[in-house]
Coordinates of C-alpha atoms in Angstrom, one line a residue:
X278 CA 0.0 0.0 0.0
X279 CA 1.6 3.7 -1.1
X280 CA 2.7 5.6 1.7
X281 CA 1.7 9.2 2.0
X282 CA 4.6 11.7 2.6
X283 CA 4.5 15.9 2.9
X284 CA 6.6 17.9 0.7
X285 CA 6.3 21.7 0.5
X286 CA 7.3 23.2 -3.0
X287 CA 7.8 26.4 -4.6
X288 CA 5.3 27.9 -6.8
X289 CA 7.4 29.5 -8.5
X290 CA 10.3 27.2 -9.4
X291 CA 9.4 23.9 -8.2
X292 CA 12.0 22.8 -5.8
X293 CA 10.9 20.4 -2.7
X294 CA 11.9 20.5 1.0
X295 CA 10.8 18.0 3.3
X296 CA 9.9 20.7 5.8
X297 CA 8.8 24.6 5.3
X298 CA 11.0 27.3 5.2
X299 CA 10.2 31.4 4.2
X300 CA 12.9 31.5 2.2
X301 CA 12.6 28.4 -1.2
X302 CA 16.5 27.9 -1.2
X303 CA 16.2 26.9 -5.5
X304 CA 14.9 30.7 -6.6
X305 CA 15.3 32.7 -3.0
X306 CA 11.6 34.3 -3.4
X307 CA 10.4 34.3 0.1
X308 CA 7.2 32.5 1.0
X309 CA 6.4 30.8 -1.6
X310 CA 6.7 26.9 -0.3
X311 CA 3.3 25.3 -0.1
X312 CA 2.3 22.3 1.6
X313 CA 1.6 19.1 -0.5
X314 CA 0.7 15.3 0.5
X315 CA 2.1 13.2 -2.4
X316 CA 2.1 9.1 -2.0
X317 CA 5.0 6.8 -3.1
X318 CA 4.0 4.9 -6.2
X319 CA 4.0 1.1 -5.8
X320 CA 6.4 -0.7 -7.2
X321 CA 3.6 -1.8 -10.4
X322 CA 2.7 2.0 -10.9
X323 CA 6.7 2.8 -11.2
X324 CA 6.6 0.2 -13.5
X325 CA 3.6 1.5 -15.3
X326 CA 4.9 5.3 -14.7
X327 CA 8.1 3.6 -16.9
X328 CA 6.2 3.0 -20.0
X329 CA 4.5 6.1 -20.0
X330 CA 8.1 7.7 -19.7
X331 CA 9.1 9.1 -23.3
X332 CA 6.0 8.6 -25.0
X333 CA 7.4 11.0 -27.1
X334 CA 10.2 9.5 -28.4
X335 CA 10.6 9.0 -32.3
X336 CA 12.7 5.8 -33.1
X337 CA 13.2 4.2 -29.7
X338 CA 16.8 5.0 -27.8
X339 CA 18.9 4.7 -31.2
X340 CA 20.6 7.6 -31.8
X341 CA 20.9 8.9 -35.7
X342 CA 22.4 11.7 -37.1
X343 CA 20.7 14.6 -37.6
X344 CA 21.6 14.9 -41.2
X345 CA 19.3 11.6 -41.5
X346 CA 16.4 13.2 -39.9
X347 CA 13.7 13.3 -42.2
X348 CA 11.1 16.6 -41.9
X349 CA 7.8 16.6 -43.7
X350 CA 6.8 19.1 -45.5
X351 CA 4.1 21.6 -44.5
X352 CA 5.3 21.2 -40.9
X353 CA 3.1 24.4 -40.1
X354 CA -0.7 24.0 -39.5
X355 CA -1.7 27.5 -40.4
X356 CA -4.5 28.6 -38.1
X357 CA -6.3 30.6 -40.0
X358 CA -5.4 34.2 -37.6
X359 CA -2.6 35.7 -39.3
X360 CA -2.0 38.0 -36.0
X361 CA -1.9 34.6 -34.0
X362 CA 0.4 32.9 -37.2
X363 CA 2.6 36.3 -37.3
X364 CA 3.5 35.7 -33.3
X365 CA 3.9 31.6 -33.6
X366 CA 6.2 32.1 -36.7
X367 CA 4.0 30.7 -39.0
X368 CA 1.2 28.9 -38.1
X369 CA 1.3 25.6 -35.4
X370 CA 3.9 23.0 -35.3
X371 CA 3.0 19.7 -35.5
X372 CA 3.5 18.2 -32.3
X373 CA 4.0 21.7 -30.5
X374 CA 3.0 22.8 -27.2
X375 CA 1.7 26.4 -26.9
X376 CA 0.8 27.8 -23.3
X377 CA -1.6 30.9 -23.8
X378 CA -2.0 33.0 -20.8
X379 CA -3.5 35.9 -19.3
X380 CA -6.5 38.1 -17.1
X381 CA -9.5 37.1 -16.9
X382 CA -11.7 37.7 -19.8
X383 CA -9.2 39.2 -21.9
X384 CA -9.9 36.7 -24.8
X385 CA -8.1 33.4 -24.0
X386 CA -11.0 30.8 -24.6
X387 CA -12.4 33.1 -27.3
X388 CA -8.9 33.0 -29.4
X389 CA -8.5 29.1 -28.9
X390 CA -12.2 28.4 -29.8
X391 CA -12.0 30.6 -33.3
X392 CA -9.1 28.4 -34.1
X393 CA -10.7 25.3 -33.2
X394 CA -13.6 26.4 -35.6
X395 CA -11.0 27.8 -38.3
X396 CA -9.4 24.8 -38.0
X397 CA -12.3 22.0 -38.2
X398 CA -14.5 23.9 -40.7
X399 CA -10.7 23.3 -43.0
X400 CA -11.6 19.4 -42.5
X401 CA -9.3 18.7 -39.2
X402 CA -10.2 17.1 -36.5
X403 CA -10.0 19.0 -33.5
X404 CA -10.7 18.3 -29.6
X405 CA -11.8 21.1 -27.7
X406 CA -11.9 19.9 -23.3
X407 CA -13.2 22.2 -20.9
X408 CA -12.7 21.8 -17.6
X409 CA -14.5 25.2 -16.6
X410 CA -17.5 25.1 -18.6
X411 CA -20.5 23.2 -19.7
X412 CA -20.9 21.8 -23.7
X413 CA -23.8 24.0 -23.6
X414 CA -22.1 27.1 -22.1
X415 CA -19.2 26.3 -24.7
X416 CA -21.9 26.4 -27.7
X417 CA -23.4 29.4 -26.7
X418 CA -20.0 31.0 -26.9
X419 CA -19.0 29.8 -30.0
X420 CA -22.7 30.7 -31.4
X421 CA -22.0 34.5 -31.2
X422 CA -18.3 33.9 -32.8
X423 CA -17.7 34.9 -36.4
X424 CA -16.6 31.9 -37.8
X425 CA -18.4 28.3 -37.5
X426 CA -17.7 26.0 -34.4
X427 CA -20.3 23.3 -35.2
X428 CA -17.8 20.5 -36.4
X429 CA -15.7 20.7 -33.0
X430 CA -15.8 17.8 -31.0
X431 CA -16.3 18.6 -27.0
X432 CA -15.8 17.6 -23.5
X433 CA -16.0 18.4 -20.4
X434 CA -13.2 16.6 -18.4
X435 CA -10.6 17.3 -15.7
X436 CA -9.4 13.8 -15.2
X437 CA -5.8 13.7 -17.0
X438 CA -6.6 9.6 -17.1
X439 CA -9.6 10.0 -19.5
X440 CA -8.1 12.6 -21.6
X441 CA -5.2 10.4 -22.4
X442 CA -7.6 7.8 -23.2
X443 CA -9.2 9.8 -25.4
X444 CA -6.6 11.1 -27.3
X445 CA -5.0 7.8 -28.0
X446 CA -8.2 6.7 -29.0
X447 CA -9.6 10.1 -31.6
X448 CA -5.6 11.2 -32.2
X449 CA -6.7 14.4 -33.2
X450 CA -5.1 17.1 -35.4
X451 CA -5.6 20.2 -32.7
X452 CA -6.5 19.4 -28.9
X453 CA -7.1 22.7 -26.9
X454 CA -7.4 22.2 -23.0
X455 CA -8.7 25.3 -21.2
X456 CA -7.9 25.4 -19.0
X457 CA -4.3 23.6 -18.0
X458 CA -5.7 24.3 -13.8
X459 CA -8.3 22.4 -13.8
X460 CA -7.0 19.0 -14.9
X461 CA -5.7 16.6 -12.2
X462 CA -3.8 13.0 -12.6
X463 CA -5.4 10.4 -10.3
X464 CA -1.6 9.4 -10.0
X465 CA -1.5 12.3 -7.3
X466 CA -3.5 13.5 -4.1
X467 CA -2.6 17.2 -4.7
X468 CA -5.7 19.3 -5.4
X469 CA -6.0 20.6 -9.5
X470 CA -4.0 23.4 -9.9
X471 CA -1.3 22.8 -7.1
X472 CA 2.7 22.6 -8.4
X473 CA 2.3 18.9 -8.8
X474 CA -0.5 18.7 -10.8
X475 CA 0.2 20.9 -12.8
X476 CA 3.9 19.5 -13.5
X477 CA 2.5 16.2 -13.9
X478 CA -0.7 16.9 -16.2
X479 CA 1.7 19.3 -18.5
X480 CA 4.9 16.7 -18.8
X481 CA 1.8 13.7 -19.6
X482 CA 0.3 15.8 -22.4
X483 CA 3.8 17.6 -23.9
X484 CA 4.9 13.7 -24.4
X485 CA 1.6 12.7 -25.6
X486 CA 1.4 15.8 -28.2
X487 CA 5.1 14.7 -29.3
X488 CA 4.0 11.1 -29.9
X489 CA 0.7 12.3 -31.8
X490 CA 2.5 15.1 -33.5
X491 CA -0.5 17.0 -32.2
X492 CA -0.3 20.3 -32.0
X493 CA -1.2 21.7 -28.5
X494 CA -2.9 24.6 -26.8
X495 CA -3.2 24.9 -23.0
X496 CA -5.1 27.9 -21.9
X497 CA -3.6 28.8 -18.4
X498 CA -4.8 31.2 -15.2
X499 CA -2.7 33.6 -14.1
X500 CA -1.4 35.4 -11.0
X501 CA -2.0 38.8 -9.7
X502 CA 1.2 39.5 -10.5
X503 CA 0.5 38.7 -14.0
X504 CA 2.5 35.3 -14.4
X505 CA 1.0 32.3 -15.5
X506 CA -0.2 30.7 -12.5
X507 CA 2.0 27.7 -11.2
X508 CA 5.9 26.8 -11.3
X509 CA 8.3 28.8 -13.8
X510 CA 9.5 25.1 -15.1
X511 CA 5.9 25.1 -16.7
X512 CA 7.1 27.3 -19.1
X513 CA 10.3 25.7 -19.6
X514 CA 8.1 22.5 -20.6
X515 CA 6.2 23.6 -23.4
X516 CA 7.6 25.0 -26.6
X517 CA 5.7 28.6 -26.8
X518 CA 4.3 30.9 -24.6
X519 CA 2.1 33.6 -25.2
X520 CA 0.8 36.3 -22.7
X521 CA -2.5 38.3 -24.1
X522 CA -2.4 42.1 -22.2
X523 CA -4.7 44.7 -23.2
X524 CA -5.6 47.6 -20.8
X525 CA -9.5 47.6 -19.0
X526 CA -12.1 49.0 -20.5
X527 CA -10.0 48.8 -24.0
X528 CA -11.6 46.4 -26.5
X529 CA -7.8 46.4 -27.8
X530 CA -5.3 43.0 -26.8
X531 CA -2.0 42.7 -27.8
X532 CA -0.7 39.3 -28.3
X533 CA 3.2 38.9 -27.0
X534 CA 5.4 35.8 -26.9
X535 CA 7.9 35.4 -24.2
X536 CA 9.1 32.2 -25.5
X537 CA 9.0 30.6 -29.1
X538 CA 11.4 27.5 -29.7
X539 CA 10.0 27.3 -33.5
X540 CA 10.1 31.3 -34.3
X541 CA 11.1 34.8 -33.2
X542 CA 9.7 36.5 -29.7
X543 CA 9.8 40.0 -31.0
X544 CA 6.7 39.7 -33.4
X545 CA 3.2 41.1 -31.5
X546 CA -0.6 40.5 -32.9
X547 CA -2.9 43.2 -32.5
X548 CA -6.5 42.2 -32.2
X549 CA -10.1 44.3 -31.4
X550 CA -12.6 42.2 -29.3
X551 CA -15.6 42.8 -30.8
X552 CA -19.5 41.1 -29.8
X553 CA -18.3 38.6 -32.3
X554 CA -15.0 37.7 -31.6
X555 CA -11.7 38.7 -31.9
X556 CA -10.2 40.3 -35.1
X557 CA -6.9 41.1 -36.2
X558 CA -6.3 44.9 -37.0
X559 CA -5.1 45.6 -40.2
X560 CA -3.6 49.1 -39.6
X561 CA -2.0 48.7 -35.7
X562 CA -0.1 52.3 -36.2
X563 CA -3.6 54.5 -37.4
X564 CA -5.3 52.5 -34.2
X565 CA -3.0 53.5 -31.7
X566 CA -2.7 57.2 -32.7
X567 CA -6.7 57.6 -33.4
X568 CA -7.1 60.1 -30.3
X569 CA -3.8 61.3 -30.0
X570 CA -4.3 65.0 -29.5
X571 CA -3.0 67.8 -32.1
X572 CA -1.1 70.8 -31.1
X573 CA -0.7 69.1 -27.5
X574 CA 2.7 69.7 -25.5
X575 CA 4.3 66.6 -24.4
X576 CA 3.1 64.3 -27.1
X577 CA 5.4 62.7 -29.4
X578 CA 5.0 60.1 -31.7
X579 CA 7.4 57.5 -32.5
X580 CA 7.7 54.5 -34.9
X581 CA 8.8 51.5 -33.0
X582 CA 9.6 48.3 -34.5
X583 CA 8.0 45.0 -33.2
X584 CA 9.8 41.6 -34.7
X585 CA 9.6 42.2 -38.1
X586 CA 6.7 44.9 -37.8
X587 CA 7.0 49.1 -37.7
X588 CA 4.5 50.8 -35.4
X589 CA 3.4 54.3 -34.7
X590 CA 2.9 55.1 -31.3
X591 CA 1.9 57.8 -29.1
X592 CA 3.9 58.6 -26.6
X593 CA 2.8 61.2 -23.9
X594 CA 4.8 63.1 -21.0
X595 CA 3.6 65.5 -18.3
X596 CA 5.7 67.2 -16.3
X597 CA 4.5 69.8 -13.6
X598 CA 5.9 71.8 -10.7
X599 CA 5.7 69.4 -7.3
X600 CA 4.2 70.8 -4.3
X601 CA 3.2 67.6 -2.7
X602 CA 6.2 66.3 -1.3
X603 CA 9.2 64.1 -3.3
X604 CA 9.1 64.4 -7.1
X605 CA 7.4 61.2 -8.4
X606 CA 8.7 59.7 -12.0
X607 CA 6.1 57.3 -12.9
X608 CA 6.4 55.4 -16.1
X609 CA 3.7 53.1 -18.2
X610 CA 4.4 51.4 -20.8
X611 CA 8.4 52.3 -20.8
X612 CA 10.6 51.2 -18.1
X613 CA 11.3 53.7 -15.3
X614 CA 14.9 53.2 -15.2
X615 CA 15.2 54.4 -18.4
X616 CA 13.1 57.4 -17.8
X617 CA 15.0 58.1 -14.8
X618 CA 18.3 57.9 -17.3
X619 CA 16.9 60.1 -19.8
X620 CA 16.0 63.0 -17.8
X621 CA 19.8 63.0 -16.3
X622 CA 20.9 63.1 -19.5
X623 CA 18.3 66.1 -20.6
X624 CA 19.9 68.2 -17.2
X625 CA 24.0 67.9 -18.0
X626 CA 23.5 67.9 -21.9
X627 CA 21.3 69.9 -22.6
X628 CA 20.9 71.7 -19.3
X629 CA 17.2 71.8 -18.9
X630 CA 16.3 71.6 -14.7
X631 CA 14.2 69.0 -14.8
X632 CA 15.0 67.9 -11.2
X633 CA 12.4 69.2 -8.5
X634 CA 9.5 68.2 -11.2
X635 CA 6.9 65.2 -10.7
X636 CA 7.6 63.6 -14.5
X637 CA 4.6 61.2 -16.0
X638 CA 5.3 58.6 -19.5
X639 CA 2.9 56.9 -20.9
X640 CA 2.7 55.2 -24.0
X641 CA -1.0 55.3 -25.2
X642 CA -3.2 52.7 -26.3
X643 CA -1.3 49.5 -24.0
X644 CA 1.4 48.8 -25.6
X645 CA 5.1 48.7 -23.8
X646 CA 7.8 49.8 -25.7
X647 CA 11.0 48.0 -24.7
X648 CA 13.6 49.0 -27.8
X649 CA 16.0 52.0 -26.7
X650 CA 15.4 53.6 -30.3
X651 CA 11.9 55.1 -28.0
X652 CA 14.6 56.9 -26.3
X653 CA 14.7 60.4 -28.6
X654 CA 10.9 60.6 -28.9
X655 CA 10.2 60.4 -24.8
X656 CA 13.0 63.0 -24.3
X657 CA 11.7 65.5 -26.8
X658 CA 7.6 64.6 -25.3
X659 CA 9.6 65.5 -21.5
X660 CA 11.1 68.4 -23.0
X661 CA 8.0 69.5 -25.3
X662 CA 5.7 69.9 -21.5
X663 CA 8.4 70.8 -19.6
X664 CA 8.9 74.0 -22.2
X665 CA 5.0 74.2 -22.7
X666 CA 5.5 73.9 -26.3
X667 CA 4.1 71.1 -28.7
X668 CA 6.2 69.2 -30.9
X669 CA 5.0 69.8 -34.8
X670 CA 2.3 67.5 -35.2
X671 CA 3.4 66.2 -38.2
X672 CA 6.5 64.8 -37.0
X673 CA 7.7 61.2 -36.3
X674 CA 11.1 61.4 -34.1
X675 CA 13.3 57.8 -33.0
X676 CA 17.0 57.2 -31.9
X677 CA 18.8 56.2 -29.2
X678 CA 20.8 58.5 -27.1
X679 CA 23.8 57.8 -25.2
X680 CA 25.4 59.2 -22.1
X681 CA 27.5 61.9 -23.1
X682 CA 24.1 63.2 -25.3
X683 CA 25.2 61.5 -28.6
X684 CA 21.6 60.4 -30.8
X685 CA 23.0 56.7 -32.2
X686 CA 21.7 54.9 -35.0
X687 CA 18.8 52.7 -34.9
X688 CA 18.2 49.1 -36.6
X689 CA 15.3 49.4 -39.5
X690 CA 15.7 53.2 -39.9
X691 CA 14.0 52.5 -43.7
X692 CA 11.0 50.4 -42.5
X693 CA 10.3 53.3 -39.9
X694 CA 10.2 56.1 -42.2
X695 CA 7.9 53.9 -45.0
X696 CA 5.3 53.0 -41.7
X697 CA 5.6 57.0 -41.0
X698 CA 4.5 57.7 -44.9
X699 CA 1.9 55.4 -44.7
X700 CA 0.2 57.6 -42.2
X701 CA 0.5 61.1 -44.1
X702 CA 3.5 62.2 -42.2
X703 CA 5.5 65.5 -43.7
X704 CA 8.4 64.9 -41.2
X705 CA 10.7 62.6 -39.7
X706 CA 14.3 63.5 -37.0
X707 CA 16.6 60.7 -37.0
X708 CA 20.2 59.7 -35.8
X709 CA 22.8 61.5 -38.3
X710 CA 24.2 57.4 -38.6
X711 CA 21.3 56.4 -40.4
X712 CA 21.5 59.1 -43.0
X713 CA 23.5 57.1 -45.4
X714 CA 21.3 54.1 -45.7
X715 CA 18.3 56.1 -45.6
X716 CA 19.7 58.2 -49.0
X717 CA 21.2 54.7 -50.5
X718 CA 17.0 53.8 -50.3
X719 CA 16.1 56.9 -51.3
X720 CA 18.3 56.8 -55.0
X721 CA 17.3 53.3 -55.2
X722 CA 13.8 53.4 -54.7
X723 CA 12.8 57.0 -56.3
X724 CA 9.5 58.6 -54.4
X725 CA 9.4 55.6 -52.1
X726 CA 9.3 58.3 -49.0
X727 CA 7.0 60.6 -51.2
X728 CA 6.6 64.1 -49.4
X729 CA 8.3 62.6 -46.0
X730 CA 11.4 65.1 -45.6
X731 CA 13.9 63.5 -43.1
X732 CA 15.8 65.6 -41.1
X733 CA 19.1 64.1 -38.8
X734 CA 20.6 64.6 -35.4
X735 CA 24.2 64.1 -34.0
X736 CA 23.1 65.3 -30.3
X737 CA 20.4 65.9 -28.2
X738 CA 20.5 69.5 -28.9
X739 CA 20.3 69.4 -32.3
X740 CA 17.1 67.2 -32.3
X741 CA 15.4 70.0 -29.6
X742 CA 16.5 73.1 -31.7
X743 CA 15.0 71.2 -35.1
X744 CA 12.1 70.5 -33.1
X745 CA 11.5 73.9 -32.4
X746 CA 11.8 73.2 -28.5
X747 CA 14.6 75.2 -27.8
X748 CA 16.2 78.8 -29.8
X749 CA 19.8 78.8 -30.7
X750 CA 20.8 80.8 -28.5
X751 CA 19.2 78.4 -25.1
X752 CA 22.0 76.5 -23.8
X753 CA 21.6 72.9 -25.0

């Protein structure tokens, strides 16, 4: 008979003690050891657990070169969402394992049940499992969707047991499980959702989608911190992961991968929740700067490139006189650091007294901009309300400045200034680097810019006194 033993484990890297501590010696984050009763397998479920072990496995334990490996062709299963097939790379891999997270009721079960009805109307056969909702809750979902869910096969099931014997018996070409929380091995006496489980139930069905070649998607919770619920080595286990954000009361969701063994983490999907679903948005750049605000001081708008993708975005800065104690810096959408960086570099180069000021960044419409090429557009949106005067509103600015005030040269100058043309822009400042390969386009590609007149900077103060946001004669 198995014995039942307490272990307490991280929830956020897995590791097990045999008693409780504050401190999870693996990852050092304090108090994150939970208590769990686990029982010893017998010696026939080791045995069993043994044939389950590398279900996966494609030609037994001989090892072959790789040069003998043979791939089939059309190894991507296109879904059918080109903003989901622009962030996977492509479309599905056969036998892949994609983790989709985020809030509540941002669009996860929507997004996985379009593509199971994409998917099966194309003739697949796809297996949809709930574990959180009803067939007929899941048909009145998918009867207000834009596309047609009828040839999905459901069920409801949070026993990992029956789903395996399920899949072995339909193999089907897509299984979505949403969510991966509320499915539990019998194997364990851990409650759904605890470390365990969930290490268990996602190691079963990642050797099960290998061995099927079935490509997977696992809608998972996440945390208040906005981390997908349960250890990090879940997301080590699976091949992608992708984190839906969006801002509340915005019907707007950005779709982001953090990790992508078959393609590149930098691409993003824009989509529009809508009472019929989500759809992609064709234009991303002319939806982010619907509202922005003409003739406004500290508003600045800067193309920012995203994978393979050039985006306009808004970004907007106040800055204002404290009388309410410390001077804040707050920053959304950009990191604070390298606010905090920026505006040191706007006092000793171009000698603007910031200091003393409460200083507000945000980057309208959700979306975070991580590339320092952001870095010449939020100065000249600080600088823009610091001096009360607006930036020329038909003016794209990007580069990257250094420490000693230098503007440096960006990746993608080209692709910028063709996004900013797009969008009726007269105007564009960039780094005096990029100004050869922008001409070489330019003779190469006659009227490819059309009206766009592009102007360069070597320092900081050169970009303020073309913007207008300083006179020749300020210092700086």
């Amino acid at each position: 008979m198995a014995k039942a033993r307490t272990l307490y484990v991280c929830s956020s890297c897995g590791h097990e003690s045999p008693k409780w501590m504050g401190k999870c010696p693996g990852c050092e984050d304090w108090n994150t050891l939970e208590e769990e009763v686990r029982e010893r397998p017998s010696a026939s479920e080791q045995a069993a657990a043994g044939k389950r072990a590398g279900y996966g496995a494609e030609g037994g334990t001989k090892p072959v070169r790789l040069s003998d490996v043979v791939t089939e062709k059309g190894e991507r299963i296109f879904s059918g969402v080109e903003e989901l097939d622009r962030v996977l790379g492509g479309g599905f891999v056969r036998g892949g394992v994609v983790l989709l997270g985020g809030d509540p009721g941002i669009g996860k079960s929507t997004l996985s049940l379009q593509v199971a009805g994409i998917l099966a109307g194309q003739g697949l056969d796809v297996l949809y499992v709930s574990g959180e909702e009803s067939m007929g809750q899941i048909k009145m979902r998918g009867a207000r969707l834009s596309v047609e869910v009828g040839e999905v096969q459901v069920v409801g099931e949070t026993s990992l047991e029956r789903v395996e014997a399920l899949l072995e018996e339909h193999k089907p070409d897509l299984l979505v499980l949403d969510s991966i929380q509320t499915l539990a091995t019998e194997r364990l006496t851990s409650s759904p959702g605890s470390v365990a489980q969930l290490r268990e139930v996602t190691g079963t069905l990642t050797q099960l989608a290998k061995g099927l070649q079935m490509p997977t998607i696992l809608v998972g919770h996440v945390t208040k911190e906005g981390a997908i619920a349960g250890p990090k080595v879940l997301e080590h286990m699976v091949d992608t992961v992708l984190y839906f954000e969006g801002q509340a009361g915005l019907n707007f969701r950005i779709l982001r991968a953090v990790k992508n063994r078959y393609g590149s983490t930098n691409e993003i999907g824009v989509f529009e929740m809508r009472g019929d679903g989500l759809h992609g948005v064709e234009n991303p750049s002319a939806m982010f700067l619907a509202e922005r605000p003409l003739g406004a001081p500290g508003s600045a708008v800067v193309p920012v490139v995203e994978g393979t993708r050039p985006l306009l975005v808004e970004v907007q800065a106040l800055v204002s006189a404290n009388n309410y104690g410390p001077p804040r810096i707050t920053a959304i959408g950009v990191d604070q650091g390298r606010v905090m960086l920026l505006l040191n570099i706007i006092e000793k180069r171009a000698g603007l007294k910031v200091g003393g000021h409460d200083v507000f960044v945000n980057v309208a419409g959700g979306v975070k901009v991580v590339e320092p090429a952001a870095d010449l557009g939020i100065a000249l949106a600080i600088v823009s309300s610091f001096r009360n005067r607006a930036l020329p509103q038909d003016t794209v600015t990007f580069g990257e400045l250094g420490l000693t005030g230098e503007v440096r040269a960006v990746s993608q100058a080209v692709g910028r200034l063709v996004e900013a043309k797009k969008l009726g822009f007269k105007r564009a400042l960039s780094p005096r680097g990029n100004a050869p390969g922008i001409e070489t386009f330019v003779d190469a590609h006659a009227g490819a810019l059309g009206e766009l007149k592009v102007e360069t900077a070597r320092t900081l103060g050169d970009a303020l006194r073309s913007a207008r946001l300083v006179e020749s004669a300020d210092q700086g």
